[in-house]
Short mmCIF file of C-alpha atoms and ligand atoms in Angstrom, two decimals:
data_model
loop_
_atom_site.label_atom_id
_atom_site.label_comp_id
_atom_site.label_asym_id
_atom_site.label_seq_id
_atom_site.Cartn_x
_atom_site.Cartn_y
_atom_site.Cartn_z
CA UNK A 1 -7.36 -53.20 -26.10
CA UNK A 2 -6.76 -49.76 -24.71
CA UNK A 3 -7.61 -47.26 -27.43
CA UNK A 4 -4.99 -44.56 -28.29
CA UNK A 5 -6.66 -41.91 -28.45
CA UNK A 6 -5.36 -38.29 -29.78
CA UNK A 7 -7.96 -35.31 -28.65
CA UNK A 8 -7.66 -33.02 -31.28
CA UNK A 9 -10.08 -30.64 -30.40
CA UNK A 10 -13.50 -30.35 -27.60
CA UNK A 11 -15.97 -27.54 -27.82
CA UNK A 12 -19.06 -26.77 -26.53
CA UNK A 13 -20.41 -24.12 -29.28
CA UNK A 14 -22.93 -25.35 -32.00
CA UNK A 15 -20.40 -24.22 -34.84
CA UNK A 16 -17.68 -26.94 -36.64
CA UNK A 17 -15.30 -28.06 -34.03
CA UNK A 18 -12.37 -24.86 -33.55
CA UNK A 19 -9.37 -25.92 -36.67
CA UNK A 20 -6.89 -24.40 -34.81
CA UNK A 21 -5.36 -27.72 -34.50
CA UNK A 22 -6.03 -29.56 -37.90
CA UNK A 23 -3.19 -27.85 -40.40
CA UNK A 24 -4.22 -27.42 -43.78
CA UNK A 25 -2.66 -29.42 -46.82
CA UNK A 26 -0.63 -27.08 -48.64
CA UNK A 27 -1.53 -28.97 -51.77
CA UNK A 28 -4.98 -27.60 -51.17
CA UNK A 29 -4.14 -24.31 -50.10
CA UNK A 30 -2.10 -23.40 -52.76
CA UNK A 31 -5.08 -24.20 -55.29
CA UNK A 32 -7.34 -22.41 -53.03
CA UNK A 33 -5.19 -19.15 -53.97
CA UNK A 34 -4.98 -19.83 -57.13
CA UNK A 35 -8.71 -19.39 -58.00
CA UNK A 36 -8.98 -16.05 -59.84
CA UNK A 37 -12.03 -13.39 -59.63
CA UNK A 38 -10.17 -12.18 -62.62
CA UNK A 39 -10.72 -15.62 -63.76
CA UNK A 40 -14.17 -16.15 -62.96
CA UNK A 41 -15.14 -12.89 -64.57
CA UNK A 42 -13.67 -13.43 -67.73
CA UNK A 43 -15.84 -16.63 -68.06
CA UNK A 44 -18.56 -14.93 -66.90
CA UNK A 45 -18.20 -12.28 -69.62
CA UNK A 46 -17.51 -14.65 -72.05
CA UNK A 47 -20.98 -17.08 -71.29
CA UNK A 48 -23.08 -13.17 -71.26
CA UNK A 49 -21.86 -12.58 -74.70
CA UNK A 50 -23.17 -15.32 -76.60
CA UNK A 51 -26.33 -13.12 -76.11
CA UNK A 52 -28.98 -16.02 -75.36
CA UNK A 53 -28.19 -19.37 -73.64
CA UNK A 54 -31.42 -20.97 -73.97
CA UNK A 55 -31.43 -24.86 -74.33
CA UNK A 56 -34.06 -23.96 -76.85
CA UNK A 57 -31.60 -21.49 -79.12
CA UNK A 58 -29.41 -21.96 -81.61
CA UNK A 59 -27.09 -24.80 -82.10
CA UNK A 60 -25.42 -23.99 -84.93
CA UNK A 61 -24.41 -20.15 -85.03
CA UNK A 62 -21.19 -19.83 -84.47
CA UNK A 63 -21.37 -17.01 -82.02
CA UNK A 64 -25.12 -16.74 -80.48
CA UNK A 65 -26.69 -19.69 -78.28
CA UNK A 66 -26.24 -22.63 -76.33
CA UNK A 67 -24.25 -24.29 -79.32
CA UNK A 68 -21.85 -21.57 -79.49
CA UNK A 69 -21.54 -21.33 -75.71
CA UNK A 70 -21.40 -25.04 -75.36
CA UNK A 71 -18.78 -25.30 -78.13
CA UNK A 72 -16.75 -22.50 -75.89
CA UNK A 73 -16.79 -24.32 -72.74
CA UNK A 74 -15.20 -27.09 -74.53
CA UNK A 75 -12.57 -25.62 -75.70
CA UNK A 76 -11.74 -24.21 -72.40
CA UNK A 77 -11.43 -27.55 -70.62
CA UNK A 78 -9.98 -28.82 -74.17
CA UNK A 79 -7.32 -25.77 -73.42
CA UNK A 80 -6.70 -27.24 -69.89
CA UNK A 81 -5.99 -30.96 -70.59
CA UNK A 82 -3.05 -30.15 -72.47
CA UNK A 83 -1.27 -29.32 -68.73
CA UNK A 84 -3.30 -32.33 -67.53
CA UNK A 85 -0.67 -34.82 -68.89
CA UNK A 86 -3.63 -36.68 -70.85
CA UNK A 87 -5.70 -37.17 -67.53
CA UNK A 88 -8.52 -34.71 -68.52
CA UNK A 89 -10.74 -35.38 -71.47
CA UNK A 90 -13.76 -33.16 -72.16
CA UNK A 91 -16.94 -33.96 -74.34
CA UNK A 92 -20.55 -32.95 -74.92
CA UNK A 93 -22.70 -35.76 -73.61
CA UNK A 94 -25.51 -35.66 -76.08
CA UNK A 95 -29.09 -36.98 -75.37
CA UNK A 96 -32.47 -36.31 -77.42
CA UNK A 97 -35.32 -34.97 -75.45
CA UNK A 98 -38.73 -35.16 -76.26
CA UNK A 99 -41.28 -32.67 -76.45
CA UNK A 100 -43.09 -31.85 -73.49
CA UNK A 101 -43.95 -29.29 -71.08
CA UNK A 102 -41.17 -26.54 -71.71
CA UNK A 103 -39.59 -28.36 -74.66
CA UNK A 104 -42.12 -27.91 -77.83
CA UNK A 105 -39.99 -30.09 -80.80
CA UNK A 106 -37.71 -32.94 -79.99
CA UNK A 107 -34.78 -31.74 -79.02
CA UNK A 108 -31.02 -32.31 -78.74
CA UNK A 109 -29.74 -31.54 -75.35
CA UNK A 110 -25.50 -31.60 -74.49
CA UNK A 111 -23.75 -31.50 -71.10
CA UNK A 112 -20.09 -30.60 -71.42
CA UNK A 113 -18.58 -32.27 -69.26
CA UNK A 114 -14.77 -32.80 -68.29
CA UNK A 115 -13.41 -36.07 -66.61
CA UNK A 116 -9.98 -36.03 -64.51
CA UNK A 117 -9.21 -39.17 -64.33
CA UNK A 118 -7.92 -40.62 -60.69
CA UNK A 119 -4.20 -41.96 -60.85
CA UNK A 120 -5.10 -44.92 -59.06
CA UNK A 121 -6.34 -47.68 -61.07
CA UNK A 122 -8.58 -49.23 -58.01
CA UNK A 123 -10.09 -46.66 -57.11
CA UNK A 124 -13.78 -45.82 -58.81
CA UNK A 125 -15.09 -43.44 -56.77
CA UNK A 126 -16.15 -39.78 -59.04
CA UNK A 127 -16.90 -36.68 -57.44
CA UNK A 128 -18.75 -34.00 -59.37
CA UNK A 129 -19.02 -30.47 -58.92
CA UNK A 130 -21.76 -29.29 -61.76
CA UNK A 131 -23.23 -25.86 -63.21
CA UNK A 132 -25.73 -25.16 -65.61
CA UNK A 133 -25.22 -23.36 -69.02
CA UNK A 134 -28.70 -22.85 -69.72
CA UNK A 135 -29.78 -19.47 -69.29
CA UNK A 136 -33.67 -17.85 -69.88
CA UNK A 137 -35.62 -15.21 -70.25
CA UNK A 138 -39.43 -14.51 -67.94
CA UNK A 139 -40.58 -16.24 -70.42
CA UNK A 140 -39.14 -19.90 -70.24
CA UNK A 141 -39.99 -20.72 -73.63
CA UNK A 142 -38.47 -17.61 -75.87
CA UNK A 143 -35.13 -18.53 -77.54
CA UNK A 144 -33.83 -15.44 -79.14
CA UNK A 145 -33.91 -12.64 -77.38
CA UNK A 146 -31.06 -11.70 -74.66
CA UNK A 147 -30.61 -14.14 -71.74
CA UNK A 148 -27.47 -13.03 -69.81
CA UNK A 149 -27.46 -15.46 -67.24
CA UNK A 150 -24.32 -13.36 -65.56
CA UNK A 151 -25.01 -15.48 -62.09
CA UNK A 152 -27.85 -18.12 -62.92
CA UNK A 153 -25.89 -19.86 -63.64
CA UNK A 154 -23.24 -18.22 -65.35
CA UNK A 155 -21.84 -17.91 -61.78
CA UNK A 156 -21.49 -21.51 -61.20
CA UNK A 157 -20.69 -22.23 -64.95
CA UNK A 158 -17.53 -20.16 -64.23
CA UNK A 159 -16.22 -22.21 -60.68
CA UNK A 160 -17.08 -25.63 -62.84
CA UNK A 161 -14.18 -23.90 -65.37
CA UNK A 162 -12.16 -22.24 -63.01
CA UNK A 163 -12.23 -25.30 -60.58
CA UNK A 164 -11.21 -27.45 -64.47
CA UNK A 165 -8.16 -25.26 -64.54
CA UNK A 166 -6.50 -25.37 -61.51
CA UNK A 167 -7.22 -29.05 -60.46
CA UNK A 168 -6.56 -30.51 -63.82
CA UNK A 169 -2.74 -29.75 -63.39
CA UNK A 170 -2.76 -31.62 -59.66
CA UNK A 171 -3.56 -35.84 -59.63
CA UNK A 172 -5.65 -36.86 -57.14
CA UNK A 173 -6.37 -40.78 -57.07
CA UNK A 174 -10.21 -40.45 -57.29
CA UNK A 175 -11.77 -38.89 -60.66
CA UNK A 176 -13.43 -36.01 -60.74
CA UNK A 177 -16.04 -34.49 -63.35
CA UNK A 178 -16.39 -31.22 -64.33
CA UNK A 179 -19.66 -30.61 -66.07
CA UNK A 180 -21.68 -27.82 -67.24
CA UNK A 181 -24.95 -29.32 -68.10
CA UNK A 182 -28.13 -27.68 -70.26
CA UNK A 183 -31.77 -27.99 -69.73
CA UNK A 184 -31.96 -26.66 -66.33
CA UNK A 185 -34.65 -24.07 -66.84
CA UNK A 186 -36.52 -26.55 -69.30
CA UNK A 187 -37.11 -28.91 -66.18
CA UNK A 188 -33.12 -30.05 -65.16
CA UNK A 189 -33.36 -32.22 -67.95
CA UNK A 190 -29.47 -32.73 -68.26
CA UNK A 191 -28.08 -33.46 -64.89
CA UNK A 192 -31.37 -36.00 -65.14
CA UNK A 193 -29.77 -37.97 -68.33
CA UNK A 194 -26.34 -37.61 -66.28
CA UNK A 195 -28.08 -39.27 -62.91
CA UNK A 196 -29.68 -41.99 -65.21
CA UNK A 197 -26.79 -42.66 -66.93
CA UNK A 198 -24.48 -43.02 -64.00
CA UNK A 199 -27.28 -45.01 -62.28
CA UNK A 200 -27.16 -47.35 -65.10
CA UNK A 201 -23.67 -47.56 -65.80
CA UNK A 202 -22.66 -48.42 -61.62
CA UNK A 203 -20.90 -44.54 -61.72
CA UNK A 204 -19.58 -45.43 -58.02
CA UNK A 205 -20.44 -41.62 -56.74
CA UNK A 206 -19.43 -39.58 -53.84
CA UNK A 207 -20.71 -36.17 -53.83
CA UNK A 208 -21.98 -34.27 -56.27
CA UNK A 209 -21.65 -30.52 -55.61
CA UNK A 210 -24.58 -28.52 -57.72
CA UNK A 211 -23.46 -24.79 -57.88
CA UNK A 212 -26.36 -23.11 -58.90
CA UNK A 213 -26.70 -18.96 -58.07
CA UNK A 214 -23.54 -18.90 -56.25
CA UNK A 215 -22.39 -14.73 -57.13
CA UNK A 216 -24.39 -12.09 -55.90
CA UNK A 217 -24.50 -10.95 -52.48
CA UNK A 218 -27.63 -9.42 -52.02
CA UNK A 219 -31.25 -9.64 -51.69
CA UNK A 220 -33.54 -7.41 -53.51
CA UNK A 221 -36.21 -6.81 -50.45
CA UNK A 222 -34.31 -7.09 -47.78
CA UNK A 223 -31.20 -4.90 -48.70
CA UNK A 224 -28.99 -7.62 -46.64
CA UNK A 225 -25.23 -7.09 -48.73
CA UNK A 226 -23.39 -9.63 -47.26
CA UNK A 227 -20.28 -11.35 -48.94
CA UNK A 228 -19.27 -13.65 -46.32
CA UNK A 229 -22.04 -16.37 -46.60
CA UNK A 230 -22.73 -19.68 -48.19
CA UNK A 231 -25.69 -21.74 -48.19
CA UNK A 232 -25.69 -25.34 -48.44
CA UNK A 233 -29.37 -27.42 -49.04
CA UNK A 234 -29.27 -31.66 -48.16
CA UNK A 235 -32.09 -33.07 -47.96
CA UNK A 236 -33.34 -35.03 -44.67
CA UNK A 237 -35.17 -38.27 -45.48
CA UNK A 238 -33.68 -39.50 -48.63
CA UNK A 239 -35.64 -39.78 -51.95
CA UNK A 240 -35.30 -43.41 -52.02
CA UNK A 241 -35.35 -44.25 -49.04
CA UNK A 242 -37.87 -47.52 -48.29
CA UNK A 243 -40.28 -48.15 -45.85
CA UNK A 244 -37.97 -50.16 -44.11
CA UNK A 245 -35.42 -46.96 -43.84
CA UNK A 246 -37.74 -44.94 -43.01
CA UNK A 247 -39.19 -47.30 -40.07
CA UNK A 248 -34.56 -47.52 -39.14
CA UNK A 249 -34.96 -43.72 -39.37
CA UNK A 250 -37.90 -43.21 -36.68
CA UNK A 251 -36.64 -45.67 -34.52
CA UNK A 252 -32.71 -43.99 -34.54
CA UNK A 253 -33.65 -40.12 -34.60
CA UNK A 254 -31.82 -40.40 -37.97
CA UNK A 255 -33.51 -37.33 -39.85
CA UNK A 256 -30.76 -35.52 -39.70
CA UNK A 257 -28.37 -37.92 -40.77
CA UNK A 258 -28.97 -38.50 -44.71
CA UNK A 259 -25.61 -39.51 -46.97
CA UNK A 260 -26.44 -35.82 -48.07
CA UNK A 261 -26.70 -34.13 -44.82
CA UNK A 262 -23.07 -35.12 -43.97
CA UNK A 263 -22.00 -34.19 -46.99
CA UNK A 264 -23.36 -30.63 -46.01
CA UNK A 265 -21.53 -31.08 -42.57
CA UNK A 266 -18.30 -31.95 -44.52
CA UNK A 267 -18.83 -29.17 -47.08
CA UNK A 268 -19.08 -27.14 -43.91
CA UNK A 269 -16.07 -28.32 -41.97
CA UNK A 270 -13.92 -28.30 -44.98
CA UNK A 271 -15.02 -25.00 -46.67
CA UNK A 272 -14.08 -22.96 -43.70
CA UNK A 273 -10.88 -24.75 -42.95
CA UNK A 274 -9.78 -23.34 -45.94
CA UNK A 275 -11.37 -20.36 -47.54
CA UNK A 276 -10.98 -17.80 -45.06
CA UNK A 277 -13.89 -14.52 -44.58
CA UNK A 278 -16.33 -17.01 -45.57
CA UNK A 279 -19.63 -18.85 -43.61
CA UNK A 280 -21.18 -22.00 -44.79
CA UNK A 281 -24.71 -22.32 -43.59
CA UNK A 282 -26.27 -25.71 -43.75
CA UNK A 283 -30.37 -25.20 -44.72
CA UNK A 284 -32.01 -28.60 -43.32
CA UNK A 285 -33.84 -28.65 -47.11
CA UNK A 286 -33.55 -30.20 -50.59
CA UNK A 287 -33.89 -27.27 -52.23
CA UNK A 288 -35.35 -23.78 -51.97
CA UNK A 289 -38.88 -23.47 -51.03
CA UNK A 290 -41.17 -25.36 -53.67
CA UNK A 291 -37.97 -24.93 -56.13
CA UNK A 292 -35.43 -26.98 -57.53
CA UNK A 293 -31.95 -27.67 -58.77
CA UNK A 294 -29.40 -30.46 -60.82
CA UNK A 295 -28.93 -32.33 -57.39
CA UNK A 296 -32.53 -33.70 -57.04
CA UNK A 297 -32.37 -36.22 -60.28
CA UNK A 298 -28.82 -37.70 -58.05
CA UNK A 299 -31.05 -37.74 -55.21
CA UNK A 300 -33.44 -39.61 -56.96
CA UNK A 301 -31.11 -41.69 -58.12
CA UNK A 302 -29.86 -42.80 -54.83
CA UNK A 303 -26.77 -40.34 -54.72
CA UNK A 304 -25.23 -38.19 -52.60
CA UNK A 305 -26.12 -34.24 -53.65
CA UNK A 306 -26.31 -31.32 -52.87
CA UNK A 307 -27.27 -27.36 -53.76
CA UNK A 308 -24.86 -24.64 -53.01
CA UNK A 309 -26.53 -21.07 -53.49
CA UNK A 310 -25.48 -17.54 -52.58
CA UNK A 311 -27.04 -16.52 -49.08
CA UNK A 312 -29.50 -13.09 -50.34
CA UNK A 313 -31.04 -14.08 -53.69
CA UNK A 314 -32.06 -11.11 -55.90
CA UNK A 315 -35.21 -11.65 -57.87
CA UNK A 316 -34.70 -8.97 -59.91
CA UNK A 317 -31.63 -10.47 -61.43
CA UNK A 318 -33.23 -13.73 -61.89
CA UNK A 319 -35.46 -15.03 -64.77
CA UNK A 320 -35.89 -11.63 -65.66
CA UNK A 321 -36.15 -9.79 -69.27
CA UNK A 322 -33.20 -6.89 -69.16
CA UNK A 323 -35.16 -3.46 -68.69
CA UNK A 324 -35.96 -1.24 -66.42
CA UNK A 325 -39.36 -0.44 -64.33
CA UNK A 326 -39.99 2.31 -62.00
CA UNK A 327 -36.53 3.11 -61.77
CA UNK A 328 -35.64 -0.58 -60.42
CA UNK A 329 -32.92 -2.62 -62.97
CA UNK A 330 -33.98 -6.21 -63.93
CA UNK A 331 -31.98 -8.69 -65.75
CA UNK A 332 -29.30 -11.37 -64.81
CA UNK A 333 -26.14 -8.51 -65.78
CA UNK A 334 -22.68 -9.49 -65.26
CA UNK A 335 -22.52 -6.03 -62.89
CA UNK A 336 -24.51 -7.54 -60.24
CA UNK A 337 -22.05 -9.88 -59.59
CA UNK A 338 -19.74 -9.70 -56.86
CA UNK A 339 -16.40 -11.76 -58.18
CA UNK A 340 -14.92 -11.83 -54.69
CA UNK A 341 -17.56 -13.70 -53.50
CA UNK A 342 -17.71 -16.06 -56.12
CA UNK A 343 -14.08 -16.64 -55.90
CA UNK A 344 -14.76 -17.81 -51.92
CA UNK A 345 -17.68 -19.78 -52.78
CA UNK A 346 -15.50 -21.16 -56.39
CA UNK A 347 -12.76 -21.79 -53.62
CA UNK A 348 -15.04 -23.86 -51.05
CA UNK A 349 -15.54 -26.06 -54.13
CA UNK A 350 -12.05 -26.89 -54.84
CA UNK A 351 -11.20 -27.45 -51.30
CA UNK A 352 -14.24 -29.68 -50.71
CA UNK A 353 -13.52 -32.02 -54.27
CA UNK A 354 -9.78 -32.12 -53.71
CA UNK A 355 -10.03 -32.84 -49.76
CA UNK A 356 -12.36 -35.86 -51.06
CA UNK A 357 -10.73 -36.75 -53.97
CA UNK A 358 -7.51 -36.76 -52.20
CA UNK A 359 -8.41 -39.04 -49.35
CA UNK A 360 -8.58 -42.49 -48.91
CA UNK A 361 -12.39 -43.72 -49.25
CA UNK A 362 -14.21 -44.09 -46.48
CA UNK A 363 -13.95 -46.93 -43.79
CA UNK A 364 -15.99 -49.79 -44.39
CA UNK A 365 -18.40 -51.82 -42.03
CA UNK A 366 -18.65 -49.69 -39.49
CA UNK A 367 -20.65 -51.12 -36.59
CA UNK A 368 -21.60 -49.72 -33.12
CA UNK A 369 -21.93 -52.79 -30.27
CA UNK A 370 -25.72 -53.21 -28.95
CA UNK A 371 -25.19 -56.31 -27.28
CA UNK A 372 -25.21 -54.88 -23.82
CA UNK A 373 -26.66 -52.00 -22.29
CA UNK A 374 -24.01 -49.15 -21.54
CA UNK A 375 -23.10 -46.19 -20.76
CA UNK A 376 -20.23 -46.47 -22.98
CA UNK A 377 -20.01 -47.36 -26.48
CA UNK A 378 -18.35 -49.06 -28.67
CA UNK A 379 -17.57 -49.00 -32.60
CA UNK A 380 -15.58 -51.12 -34.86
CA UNK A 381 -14.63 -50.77 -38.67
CA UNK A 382 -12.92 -52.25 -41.42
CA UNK A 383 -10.14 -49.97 -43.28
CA UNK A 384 -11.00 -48.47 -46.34
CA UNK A 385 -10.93 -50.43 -49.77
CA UNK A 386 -8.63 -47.74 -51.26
CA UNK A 387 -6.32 -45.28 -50.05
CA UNK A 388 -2.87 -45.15 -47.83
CA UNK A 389 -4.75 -44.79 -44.06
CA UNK A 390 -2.85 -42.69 -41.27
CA UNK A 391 -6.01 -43.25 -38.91
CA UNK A 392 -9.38 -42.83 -38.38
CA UNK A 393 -11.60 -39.98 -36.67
CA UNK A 394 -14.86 -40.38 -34.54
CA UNK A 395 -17.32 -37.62 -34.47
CA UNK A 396 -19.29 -37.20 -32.16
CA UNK A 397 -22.56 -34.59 -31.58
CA UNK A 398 -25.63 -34.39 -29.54
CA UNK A 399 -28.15 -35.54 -30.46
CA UNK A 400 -29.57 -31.69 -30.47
CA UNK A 401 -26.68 -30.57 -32.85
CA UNK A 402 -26.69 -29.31 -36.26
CA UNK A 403 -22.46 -29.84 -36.56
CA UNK A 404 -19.97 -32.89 -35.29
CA UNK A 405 -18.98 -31.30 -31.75
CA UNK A 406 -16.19 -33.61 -31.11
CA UNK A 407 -13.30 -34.97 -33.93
CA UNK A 408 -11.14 -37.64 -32.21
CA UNK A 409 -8.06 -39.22 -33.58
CA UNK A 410 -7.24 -43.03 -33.48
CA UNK A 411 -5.06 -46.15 -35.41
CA UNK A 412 -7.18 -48.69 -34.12
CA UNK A 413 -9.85 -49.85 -35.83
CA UNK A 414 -12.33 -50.03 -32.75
CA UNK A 415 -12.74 -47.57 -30.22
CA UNK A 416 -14.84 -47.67 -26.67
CA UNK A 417 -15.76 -44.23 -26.24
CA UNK A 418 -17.33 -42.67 -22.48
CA UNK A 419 -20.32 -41.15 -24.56
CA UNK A 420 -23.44 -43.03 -24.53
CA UNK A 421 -25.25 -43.82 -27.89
CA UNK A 422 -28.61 -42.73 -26.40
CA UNK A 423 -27.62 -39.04 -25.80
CA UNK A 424 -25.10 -38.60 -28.86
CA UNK A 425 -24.67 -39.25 -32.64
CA UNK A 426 -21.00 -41.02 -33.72
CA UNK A 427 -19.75 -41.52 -37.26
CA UNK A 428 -16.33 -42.53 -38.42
CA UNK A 429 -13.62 -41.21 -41.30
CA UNK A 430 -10.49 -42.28 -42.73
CA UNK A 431 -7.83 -40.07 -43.26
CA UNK A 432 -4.28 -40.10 -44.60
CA UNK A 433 -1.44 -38.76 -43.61
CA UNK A 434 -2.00 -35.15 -45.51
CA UNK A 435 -5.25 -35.00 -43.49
CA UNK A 436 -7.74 -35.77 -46.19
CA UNK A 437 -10.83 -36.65 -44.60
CA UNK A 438 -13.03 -39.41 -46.20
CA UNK A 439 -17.27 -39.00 -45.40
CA UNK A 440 -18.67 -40.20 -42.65
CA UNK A 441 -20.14 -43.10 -42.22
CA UNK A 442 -22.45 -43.63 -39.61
CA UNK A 443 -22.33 -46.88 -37.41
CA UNK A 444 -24.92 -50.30 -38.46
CA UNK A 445 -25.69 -52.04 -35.63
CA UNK A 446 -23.77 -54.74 -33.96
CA UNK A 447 -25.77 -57.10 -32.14
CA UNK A 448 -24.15 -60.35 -31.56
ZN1 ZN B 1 -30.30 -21.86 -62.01
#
């Protein structure tokens, strides 16, 4: 079978491949515009004036704590399923927590969370874009005085909401969650009850999106104001991966190549293609340096996850009491955020979820030939179990390469490609006719 093969584009830099030639869907792009900094600030506003939002504060004043700001966020996504046409449906996800090292009485703990359900009935696949409520003080454990928590994580809070409202009036076949969980700062004890849960319950995931610290854009030491940046953590060698992985991982050069990692790459590919005056950077790490975030209990969990975080964190804004010390301002203060920004990196989000929940899932069995030896190779897939498919792209890198160099069109479903599997990496995506790319999957081997 000759392969019919479309070049869409070649180059030879180490950035995404050029997307000069891939349009985007004006589904997407119209949602991008509609995210508001107006918007986002208003939230923002809104979270910073129920004074504290300490998991440990109050749950039943009606206007200071995490039960009043958790009650709010309801209400908002409440607000938006009424344009949903009965798709959304919002609730707080309530667990008990016991005491323990930053929790001191057993406590109850609530995500609020918003599900839009996908139209088609076959299709189980969830994608989650997540924030945390939770805000603290320098000291973790005090749950009354002022806790703004303007950008940590008021910041992603806000693109959870804003992303709510926008996306709640489109359908898009495969469900997405909106959730805004608590307990971060305790020890990410929410998004942990969400991982379990889903791991328990089968939650067929595809990417969860943690927005944590997504809406300043600078850095305290260094001075660096920059609004045009984006950083993206995956980790390398998955969580749970088994010896046996590991041993697949050596022998393949795989390290770079976790279900996470391409979701980075995708993040990547897709962010730019439609939020414009903004960089993603990929960081080859789980999380911050010795720190963490709501993606690592998915990780654990065997999902796909990963942290999105401003470029130039400033620790002055961050975990600190509001006051001020030799002339320098601390405290997380809805001033220090920069609502452009946020409305770029709030934007990347909405492409990214509706780009995946829009496409048809990924292809399935896909299998690179190691029968002979070649300079050529050869890959072969089944289509996807869900989704209207207009074709399928191969990416190809080196071996050397951070980003897919190469993104080449084809309707079959196997392709013999001049590159040879010893010098370069190939995956393979389905996409529809709108140009909704599915992840990557990266080829098993073939050997019969
Ligand atoms: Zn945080």
């Amino acid at each position: 079978m000759k392969p019919y093969l479309l070049f869409f584009t070649l180059l030879i830099t180490t950035s995404v491949f050029s997307q000069t030639t891939i349009n985007r869907d004006p589904e997407i792009a119209k949602m991008v515009n509609e995210v508001s900094a107006d918007s986002l600030q208003s939230y923002i506003n809104t979270l910073v004036s129920f004074g504290t939002r300490s998991t440990l504060s109050s749950q039943e004043d009606s206007k200071r704590g995490i039960g009043a700001a958790s009650n709010w966020v309801l209400k908002k996504f409440n607000q938006f399923e009424k344009n949903s046409g009965g798709r959304l449906s919002a609730v707080i996800d309530t667990t008990t927590i016991q005491p323990g090292n930053r929790i001191n009485a057993p406590l109850l703990l609530g995500n609020v969370m918003a599900t839009l359900k996908g139209t088609d009935p076959n299709d189980h696949r969830i994608f989650i874009i997540s924030g945390h409520l939770d805000s603290r003080r320098s000291d973790v454990m005090d749950k009354t005085g002022d806790a703004p928590g303007a950008n940590d994580d008021g910041s992603g809070t806000a693109a959870v909401i804003e992303c709510a409202r926008i996306m709640s009036k489109h359908s898009f076949p495969a469900t997405i969650i909106f959730v805004a969980v608590t307990g971060e700062e305790q020890g990410l004890f929410g998004s942990t009850f969400m991982a379990n849960k889903a791991k328990k319950e089968n939650w067929d995931i595809g990417a969860v999106l943690n927005n944590d610290i997504i809406g300043s854009n600078n850095g305290n030491e260094t001075n660096i104001v920059n609004n045009t940046r984006v950083r993206i953590f995956s980790e390398g060698i998955p969580a749970t991966a088994t010896v046996k992985d590991i041993a697949r991982i050596r022998a393949l050069g795989l390290e770079n190549d976790s279900k996470s990692r391409e979701l980075a790459r995708y993040i990547k590919e897709i962010g730019e293609r439609y939020v414009d005056n903004l960089e993603v950077k990929l960081i080859y790490r789980t999380d911050r340096f010795l720190r963490g975030g709501d993606h690592i209990p998915y990780l654990r969990s065997g999902f796909t996850a990963v942290r999105i975080t401003e470029m130039n964190e400033n620790f002055n804004h961050q975990h600190q009491d509001i006051r001020k010390e030799n002339g320098i301002e601390y405290g997380d203060l809805p001033k220090f955020v920069d609502y452009e920004y946020l409305r770029k990196n709030t934007a990347l989000n909405l492409a990214n979820l509706s780009n995946l929940a829009k496409a048809p899932s990924a292809p399935q069995r896909v299998e690179i030939e190691v029968k002979n030896l070649s300079n050529s190779s050869s890959l072969s897939w089944l289509a996807p179990q869900n989704g209207n498919v207009k074709g399928y792209y191969i990416l190809i890198r080196e071996t050397s390469s951070p980003m897919w160099q190469k993104k080449i069109f084809t309707l079959e479903k196997s392709i013999t490609i001049p590159y040879s599997k010893d010098n370069y990496f190939f995956s393979v995506e389905s996409v529809n006719e709108s140009g909704n790319e599915s992840l990557p999957v990266l080829p098993a081997i073939h050997a019969k």
